[in-house]
PDB file of C-alpha atoms in Angstrom:
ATOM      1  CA  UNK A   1       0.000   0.000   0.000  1.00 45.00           C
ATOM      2  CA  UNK A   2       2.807   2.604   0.455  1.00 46.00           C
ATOM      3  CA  UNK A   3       4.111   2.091  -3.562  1.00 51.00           C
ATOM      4  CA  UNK A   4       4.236   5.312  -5.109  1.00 54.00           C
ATOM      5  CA  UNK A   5       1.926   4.744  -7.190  1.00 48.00           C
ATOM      6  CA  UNK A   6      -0.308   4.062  -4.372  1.00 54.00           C
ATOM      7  CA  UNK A   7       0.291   7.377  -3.193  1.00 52.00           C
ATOM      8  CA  UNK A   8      -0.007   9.317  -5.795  1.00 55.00           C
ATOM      9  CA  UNK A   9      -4.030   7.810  -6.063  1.00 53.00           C
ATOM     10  CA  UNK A  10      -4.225   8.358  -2.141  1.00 70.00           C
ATOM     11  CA  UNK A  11      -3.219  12.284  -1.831  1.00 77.00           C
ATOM     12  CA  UNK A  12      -4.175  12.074   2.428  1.00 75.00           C
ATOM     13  CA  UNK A  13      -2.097   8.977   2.820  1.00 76.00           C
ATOM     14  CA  UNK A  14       0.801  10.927   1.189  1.00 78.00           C
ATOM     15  CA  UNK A  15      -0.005  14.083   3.431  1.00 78.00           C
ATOM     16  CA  UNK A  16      -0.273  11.793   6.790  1.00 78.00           C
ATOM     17  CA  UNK A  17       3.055   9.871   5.705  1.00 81.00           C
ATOM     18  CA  UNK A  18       4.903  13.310   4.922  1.00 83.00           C
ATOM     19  CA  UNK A  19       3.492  14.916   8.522  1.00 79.00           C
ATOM     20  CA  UNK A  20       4.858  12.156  10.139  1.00 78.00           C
ATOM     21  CA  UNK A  21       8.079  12.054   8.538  1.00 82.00           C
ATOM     22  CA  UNK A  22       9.004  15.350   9.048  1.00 79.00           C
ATOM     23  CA  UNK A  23       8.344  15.547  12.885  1.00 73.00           C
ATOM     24  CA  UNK A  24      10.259  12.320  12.942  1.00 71.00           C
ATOM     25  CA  UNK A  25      13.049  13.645  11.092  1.00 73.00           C
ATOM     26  CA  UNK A  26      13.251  17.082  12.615  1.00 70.00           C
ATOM     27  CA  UNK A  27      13.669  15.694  16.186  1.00 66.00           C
ATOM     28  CA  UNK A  28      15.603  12.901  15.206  1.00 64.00           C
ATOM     29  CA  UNK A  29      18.304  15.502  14.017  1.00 62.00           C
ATOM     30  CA  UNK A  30      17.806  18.050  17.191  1.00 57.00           C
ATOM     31  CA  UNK A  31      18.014  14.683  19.448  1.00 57.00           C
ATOM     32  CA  UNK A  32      15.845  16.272  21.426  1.00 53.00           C
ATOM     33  CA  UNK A  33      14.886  13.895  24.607  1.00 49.00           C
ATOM     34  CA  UNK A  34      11.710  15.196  25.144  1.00 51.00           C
ATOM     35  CA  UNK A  35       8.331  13.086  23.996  1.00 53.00           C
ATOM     36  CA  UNK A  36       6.106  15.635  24.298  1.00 56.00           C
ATOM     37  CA  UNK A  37       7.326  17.342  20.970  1.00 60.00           C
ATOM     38  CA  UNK A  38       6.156  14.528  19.064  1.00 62.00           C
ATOM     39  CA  UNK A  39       3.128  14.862  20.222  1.00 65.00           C
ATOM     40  CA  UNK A  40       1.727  16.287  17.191  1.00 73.00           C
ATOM     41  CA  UNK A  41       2.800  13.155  15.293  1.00 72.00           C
ATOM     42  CA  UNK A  42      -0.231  11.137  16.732  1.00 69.00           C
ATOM     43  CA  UNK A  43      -3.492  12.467  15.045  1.00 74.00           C
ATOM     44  CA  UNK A  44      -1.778  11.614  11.968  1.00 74.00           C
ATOM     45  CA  UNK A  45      -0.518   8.211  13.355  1.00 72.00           C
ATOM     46  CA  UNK A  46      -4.219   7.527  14.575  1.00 68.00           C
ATOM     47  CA  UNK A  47      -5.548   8.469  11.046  1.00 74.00           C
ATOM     48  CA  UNK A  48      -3.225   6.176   8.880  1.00 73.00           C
ATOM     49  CA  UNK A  49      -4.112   3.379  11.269  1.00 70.00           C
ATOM     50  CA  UNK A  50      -8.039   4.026  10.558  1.00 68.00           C
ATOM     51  CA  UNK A  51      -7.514   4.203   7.118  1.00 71.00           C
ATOM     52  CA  UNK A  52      -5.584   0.848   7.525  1.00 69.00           C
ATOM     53  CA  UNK A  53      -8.373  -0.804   9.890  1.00 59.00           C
ATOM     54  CA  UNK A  54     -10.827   0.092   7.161  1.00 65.00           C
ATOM     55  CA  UNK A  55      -8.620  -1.077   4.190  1.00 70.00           C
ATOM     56  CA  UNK A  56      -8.096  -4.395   5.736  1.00 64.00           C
ATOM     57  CA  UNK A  57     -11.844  -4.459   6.502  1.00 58.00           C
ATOM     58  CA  UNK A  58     -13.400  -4.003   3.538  1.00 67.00           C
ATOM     59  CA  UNK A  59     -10.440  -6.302   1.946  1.00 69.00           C
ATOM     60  CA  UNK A  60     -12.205  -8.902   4.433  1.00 72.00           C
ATOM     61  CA  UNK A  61     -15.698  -8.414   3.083  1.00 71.00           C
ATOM     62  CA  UNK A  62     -14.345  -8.588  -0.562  1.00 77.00           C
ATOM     63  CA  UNK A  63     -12.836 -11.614   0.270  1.00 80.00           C
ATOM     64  CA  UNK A  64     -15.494 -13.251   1.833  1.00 82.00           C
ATOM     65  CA  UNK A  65     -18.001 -11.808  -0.360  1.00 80.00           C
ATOM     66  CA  UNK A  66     -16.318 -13.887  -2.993  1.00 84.00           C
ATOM     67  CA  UNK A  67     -15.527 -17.078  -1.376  1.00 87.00           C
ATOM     68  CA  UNK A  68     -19.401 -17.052  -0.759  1.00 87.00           C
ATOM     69  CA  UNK A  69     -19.760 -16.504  -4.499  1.00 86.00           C
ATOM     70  CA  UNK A  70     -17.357 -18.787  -5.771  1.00 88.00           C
ATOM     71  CA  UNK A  71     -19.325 -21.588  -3.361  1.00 91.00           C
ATOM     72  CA  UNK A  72     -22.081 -20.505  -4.371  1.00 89.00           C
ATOM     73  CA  UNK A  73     -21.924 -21.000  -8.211  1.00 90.00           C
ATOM     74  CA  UNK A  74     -20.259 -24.787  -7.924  1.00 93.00           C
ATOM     75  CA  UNK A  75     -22.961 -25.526  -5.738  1.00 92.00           C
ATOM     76  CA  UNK A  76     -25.598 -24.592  -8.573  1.00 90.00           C
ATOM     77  CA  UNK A  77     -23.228 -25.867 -11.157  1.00 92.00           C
ATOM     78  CA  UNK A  78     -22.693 -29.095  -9.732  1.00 93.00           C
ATOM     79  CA  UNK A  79     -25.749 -29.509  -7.589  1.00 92.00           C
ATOM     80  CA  UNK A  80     -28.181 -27.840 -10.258  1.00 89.00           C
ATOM     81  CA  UNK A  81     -26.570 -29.931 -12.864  1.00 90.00           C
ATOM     82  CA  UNK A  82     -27.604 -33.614 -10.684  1.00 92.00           C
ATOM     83  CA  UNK A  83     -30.510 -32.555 -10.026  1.00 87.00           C
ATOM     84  CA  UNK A  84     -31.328 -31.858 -13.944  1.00 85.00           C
ATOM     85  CA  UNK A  85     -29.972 -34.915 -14.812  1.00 87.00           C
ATOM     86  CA  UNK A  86     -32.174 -36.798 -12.515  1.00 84.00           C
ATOM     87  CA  UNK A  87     -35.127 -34.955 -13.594  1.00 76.00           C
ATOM     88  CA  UNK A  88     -34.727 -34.480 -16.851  1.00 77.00           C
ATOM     89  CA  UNK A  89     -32.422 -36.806 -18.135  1.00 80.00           C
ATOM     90  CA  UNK A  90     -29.901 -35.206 -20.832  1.00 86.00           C
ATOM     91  CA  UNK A  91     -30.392 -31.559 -19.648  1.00 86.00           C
ATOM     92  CA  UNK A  92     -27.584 -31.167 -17.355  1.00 89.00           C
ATOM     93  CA  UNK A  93     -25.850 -28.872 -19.813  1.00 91.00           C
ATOM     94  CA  UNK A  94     -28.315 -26.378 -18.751  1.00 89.00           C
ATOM     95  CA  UNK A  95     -26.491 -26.223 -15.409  1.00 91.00           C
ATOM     96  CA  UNK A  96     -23.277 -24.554 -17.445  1.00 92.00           C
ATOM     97  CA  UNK A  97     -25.415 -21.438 -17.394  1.00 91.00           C
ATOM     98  CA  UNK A  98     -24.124 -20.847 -13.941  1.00 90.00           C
ATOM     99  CA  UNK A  99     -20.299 -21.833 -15.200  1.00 93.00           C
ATOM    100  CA  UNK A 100     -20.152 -16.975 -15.861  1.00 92.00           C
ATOM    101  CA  UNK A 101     -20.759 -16.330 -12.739  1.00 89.00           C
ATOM    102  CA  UNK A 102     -17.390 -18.869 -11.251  1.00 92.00           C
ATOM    103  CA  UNK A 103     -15.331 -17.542 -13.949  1.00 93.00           C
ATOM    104  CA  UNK A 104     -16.029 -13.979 -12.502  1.00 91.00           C
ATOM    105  CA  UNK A 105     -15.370 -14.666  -9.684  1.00 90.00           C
ATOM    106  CA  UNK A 106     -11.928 -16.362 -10.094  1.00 92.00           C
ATOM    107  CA  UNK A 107     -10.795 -12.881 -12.293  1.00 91.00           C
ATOM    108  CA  UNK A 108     -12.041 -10.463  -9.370  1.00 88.00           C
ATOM    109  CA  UNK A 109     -10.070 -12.657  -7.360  1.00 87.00           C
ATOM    110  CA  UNK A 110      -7.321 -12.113  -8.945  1.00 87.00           C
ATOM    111  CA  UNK A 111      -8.048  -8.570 -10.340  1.00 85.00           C
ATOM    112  CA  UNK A 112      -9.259  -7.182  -6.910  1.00 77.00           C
ATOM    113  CA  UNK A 113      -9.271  -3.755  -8.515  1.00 78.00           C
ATOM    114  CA  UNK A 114     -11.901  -4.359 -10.895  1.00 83.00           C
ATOM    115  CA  UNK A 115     -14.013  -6.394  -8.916  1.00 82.00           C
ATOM    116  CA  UNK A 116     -17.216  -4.518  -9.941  1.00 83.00           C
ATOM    117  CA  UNK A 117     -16.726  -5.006 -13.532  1.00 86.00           C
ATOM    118  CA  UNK A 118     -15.767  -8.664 -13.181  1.00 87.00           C
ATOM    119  CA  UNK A 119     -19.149  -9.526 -11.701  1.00 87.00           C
ATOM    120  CA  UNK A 120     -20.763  -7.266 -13.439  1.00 87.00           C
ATOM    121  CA  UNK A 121     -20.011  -8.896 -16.598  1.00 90.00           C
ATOM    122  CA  UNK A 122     -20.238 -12.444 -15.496  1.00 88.00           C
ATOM    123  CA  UNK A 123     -24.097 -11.645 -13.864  1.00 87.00           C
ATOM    124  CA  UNK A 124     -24.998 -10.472 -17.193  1.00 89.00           C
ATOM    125  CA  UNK A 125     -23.592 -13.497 -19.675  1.00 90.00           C
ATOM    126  CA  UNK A 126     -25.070 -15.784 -16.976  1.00 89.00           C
ATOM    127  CA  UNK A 127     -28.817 -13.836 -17.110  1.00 87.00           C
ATOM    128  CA  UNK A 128     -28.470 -14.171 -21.476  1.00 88.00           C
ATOM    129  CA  UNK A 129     -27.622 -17.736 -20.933  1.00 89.00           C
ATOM    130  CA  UNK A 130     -30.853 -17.968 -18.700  1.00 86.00           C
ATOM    131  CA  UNK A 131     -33.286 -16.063 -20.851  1.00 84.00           C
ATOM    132  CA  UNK A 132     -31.802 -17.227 -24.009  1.00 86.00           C
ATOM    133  CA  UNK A 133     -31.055 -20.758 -23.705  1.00 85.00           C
ATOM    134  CA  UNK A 134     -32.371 -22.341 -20.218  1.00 84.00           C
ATOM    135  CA  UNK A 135     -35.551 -20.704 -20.487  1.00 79.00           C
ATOM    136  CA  UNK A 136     -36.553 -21.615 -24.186  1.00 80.00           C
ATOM    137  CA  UNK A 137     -35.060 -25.283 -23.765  1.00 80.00           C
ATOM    138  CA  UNK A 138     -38.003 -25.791 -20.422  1.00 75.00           C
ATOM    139  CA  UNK A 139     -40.685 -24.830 -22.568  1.00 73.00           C
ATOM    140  CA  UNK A 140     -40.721 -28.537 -23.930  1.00 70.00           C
ATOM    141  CA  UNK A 141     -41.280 -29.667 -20.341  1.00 71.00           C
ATOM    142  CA  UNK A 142     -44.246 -27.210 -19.724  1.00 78.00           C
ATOM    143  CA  UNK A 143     -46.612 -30.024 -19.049  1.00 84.00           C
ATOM    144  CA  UNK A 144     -49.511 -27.643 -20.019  1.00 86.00           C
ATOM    145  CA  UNK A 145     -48.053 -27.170 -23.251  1.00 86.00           C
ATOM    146  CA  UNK A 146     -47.275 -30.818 -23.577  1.00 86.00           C
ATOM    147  CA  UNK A 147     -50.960 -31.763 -22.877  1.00 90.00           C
ATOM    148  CA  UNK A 148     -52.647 -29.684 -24.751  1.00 89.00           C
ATOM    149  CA  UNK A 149     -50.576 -30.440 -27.728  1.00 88.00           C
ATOM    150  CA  UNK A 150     -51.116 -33.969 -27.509  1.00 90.00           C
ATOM    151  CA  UNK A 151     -55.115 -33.535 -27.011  1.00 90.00           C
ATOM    152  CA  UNK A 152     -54.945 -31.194 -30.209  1.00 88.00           C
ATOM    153  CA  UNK A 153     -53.157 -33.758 -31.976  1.00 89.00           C
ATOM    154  CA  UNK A 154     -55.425 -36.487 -30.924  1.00 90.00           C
ATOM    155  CA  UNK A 155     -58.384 -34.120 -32.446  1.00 89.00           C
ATOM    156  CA  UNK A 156     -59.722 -33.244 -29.625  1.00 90.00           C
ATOM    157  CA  UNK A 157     -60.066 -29.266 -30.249  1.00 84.00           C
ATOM    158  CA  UNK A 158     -61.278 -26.333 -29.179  1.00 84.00           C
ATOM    159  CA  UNK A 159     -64.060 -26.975 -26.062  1.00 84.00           C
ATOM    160  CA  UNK A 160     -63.194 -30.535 -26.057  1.00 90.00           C
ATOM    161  CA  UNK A 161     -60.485 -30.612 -23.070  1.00 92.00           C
ATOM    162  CA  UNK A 162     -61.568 -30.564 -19.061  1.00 91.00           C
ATOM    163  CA  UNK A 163     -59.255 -31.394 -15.662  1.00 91.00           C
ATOM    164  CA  UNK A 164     -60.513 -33.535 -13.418  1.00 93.00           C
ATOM    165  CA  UNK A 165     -59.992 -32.325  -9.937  1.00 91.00           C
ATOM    166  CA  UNK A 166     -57.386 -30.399 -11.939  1.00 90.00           C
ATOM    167  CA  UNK A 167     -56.820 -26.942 -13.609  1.00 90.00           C
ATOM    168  CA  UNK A 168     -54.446 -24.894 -14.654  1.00 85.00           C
ATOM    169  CA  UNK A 169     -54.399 -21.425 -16.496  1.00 82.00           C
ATOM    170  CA  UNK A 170     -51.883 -22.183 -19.173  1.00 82.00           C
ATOM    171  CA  UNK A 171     -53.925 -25.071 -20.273  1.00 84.00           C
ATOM    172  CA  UNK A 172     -56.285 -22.379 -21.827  1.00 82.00           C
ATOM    173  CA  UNK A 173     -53.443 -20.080 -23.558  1.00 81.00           C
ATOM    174  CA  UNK A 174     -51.941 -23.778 -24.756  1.00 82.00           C
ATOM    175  CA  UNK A 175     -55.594 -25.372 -25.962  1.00 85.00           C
ATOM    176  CA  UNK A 176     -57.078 -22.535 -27.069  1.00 81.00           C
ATOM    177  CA  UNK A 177     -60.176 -22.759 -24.577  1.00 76.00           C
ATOM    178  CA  UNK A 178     -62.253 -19.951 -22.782  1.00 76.00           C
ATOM    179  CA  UNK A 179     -63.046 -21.887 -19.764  1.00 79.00           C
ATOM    180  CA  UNK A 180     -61.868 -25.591 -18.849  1.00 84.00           C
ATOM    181  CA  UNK A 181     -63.926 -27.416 -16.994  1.00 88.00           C
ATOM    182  CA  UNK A 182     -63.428 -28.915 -13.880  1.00 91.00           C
ATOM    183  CA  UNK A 183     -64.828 -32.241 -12.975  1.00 92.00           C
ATOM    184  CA  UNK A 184     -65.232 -33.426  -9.557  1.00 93.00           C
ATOM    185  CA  UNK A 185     -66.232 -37.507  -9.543  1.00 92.00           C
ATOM    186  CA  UNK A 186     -66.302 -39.860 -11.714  1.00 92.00           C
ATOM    187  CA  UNK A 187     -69.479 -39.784 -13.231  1.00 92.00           C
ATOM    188  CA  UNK A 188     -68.961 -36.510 -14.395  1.00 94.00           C
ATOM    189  CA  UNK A 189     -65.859 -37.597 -15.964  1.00 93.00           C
ATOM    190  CA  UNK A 190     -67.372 -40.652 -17.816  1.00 92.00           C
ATOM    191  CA  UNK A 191     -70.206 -37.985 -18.950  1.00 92.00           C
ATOM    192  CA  UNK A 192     -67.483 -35.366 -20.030  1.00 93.00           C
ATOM    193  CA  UNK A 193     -65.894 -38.337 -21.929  1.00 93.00           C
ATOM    194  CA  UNK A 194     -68.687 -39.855 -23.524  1.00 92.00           C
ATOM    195  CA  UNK A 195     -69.694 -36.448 -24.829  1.00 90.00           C
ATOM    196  CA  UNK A 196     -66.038 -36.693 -27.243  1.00 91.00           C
ATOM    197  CA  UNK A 197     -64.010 -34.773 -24.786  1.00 92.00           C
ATOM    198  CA  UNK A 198     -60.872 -35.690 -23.083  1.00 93.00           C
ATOM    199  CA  UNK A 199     -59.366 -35.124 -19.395  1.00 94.00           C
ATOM    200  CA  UNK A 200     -56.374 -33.999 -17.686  1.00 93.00           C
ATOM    201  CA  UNK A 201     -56.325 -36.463 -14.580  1.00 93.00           C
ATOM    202  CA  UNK A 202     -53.630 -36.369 -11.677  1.00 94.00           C
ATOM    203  CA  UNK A 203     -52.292 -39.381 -10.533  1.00 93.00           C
ATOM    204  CA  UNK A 204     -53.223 -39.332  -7.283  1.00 92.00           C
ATOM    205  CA  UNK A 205     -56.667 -38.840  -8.615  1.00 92.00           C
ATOM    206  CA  UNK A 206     -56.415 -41.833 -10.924  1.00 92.00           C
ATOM    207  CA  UNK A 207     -54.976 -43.816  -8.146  1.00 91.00           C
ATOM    208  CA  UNK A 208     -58.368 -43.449  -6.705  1.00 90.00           C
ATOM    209  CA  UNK A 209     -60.894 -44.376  -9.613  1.00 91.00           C
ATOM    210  CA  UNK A 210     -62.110 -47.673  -9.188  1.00 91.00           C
ATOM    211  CA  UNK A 211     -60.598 -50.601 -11.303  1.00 90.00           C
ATOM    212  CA  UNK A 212     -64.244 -50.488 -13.683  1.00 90.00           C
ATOM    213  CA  UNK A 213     -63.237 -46.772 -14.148  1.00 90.00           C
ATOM    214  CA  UNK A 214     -60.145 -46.911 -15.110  1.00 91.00           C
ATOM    215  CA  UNK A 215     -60.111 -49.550 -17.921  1.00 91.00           C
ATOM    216  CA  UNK A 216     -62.269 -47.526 -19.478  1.00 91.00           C
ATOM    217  CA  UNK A 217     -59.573 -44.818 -19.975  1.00 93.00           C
ATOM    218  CA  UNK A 218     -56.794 -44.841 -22.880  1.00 92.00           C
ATOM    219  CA  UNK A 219     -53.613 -42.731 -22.218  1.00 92.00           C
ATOM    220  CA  UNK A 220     -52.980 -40.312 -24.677  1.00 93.00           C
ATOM    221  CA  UNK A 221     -50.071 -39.064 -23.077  1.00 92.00           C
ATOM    222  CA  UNK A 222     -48.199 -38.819 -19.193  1.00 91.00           C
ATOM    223  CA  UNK A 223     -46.268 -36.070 -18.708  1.00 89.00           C
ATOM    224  CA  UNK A 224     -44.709 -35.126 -14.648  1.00 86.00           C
ATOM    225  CA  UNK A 225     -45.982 -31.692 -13.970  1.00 83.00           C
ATOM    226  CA  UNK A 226     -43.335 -29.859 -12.453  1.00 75.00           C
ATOM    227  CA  UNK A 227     -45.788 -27.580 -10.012  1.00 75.00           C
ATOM    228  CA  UNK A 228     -48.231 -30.644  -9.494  1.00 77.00           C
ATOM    229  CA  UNK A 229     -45.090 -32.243  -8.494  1.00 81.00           C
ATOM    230  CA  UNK A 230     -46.882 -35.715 -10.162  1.00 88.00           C
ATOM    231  CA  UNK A 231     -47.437 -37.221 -13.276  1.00 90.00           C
ATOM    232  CA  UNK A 232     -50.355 -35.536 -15.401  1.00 93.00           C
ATOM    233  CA  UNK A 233     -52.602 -38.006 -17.291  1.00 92.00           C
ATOM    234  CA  UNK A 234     -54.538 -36.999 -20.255  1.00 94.00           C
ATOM    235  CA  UNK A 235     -57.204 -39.742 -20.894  1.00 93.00           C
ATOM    236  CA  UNK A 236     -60.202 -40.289 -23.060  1.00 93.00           C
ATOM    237  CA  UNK A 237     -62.551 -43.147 -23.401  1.00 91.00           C
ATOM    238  CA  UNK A 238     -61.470 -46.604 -24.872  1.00 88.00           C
ATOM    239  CA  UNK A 239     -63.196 -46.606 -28.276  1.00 80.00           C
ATOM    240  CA  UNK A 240     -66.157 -49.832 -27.748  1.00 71.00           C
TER     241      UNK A 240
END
């Protein structure tokens, strides 16, 4: 901290250095014995100390600040990357959208001066990454999307699609629907289904339809849904 260079960016620490120095050196040359003439050495002693204190302080919080980051991102690297995997099998990769933010922190590590712009710049390849790439590559798991896809594809349009026990705004934006229809027992979803129409059905709602019920149904399609946290089933009736 005392480089030249370092002083010539720090104008007080050059002023508090120089008042030092010259009390020292005056009364160094006199030899005087007396302590009280140094005296007015010690405001400026007391100031480069606090400037030192608060140096080495906010050096700490930098420091610590990005050994928190730096454990941070292999945490979600590492940890979001198994946990894709075991979801989704084959979209780990997505995890590398976190691999910005340890890079930026290993060159404001080392480039402690331009710590700002080092994080700075990792934050915002690692946001692109998100809303270019991680974002666009979930849509295919959107089980709403997914759903009413597959009903569309089955012909089952416009009108034609109900939850039972289940419902979900996006299934209207996907489907095309003004309402969905929610049906609460069984009968009304042998009704809906026996009308043409076709039924998004939990699985612990399934689980619960009696055995008669049930092999009545044909799976269209089984698809987890990720806020459900189950598997979403979208039936229709077995053709007699």
């Amino acid at each position: 901290p005392w480089r030249p260079s370092r002083l010539k960016e720090q104008p007080l620490r050059a002023f508090l250095i120089s008042w030092i120095a010259v009390f020292f050196i005056f009364f160094t040359i006199a030899r005087t014995q007396l302590p009280n003439y140094m005296l007015p050495v010690f405001p400026a002693l007391i100031l480069l100390m606090a400037m030192w204190l608060r140096d080495t302080a906010r050096q700490s919080v930098e420091r610590y600040l990005l050994w928190a980051t730096g454990v941070l991102s292999i945490i979600l690297l590492i940890g979001g990357g198994v946990a894709l995997q075991r979801q989704w099998p084959g979209d780990w990769p997505y995890a590398l959208s976190f691999l910005p933010l340890l890079v930026a922190t290993a060159l404001a590590w080392q480039w402690r001066e331009k710590i700002f712009l080092c994080m700075t710049a990792g934050m915002v390849v690692m946001v692109l990454m998100l809303a270019g790439w991680v974002l666009p590559g979930f849509d295919s798991h959107k089980a709403s999307r997914t759903l009413a896809e597959s009903a569309t594809a089955a012909g089952f349009t416009k009108g034609k699609l109900a939850g039972y026990r289940f419902f979900q705004e996006s299934l209207l934006y996907y489907h095309g629907n003004n309402t969905l229809p929610v049906l609460y027992n069984p009968p009304e979803l042998i009704s809906w289904l026996e009308k043409g129409g076709v039924a998004v059905i939990p699985q612990r709602d399934m689980d619960q339809l009696s055995a008669e019920t049930v092999a009545r149904l044909d799976v269209i399609n089984r698809v987890y849904g990720l806020y459900a946290r189950q598997d979403l089933i979208l039936a229709r009736l077995k053709p007699e």
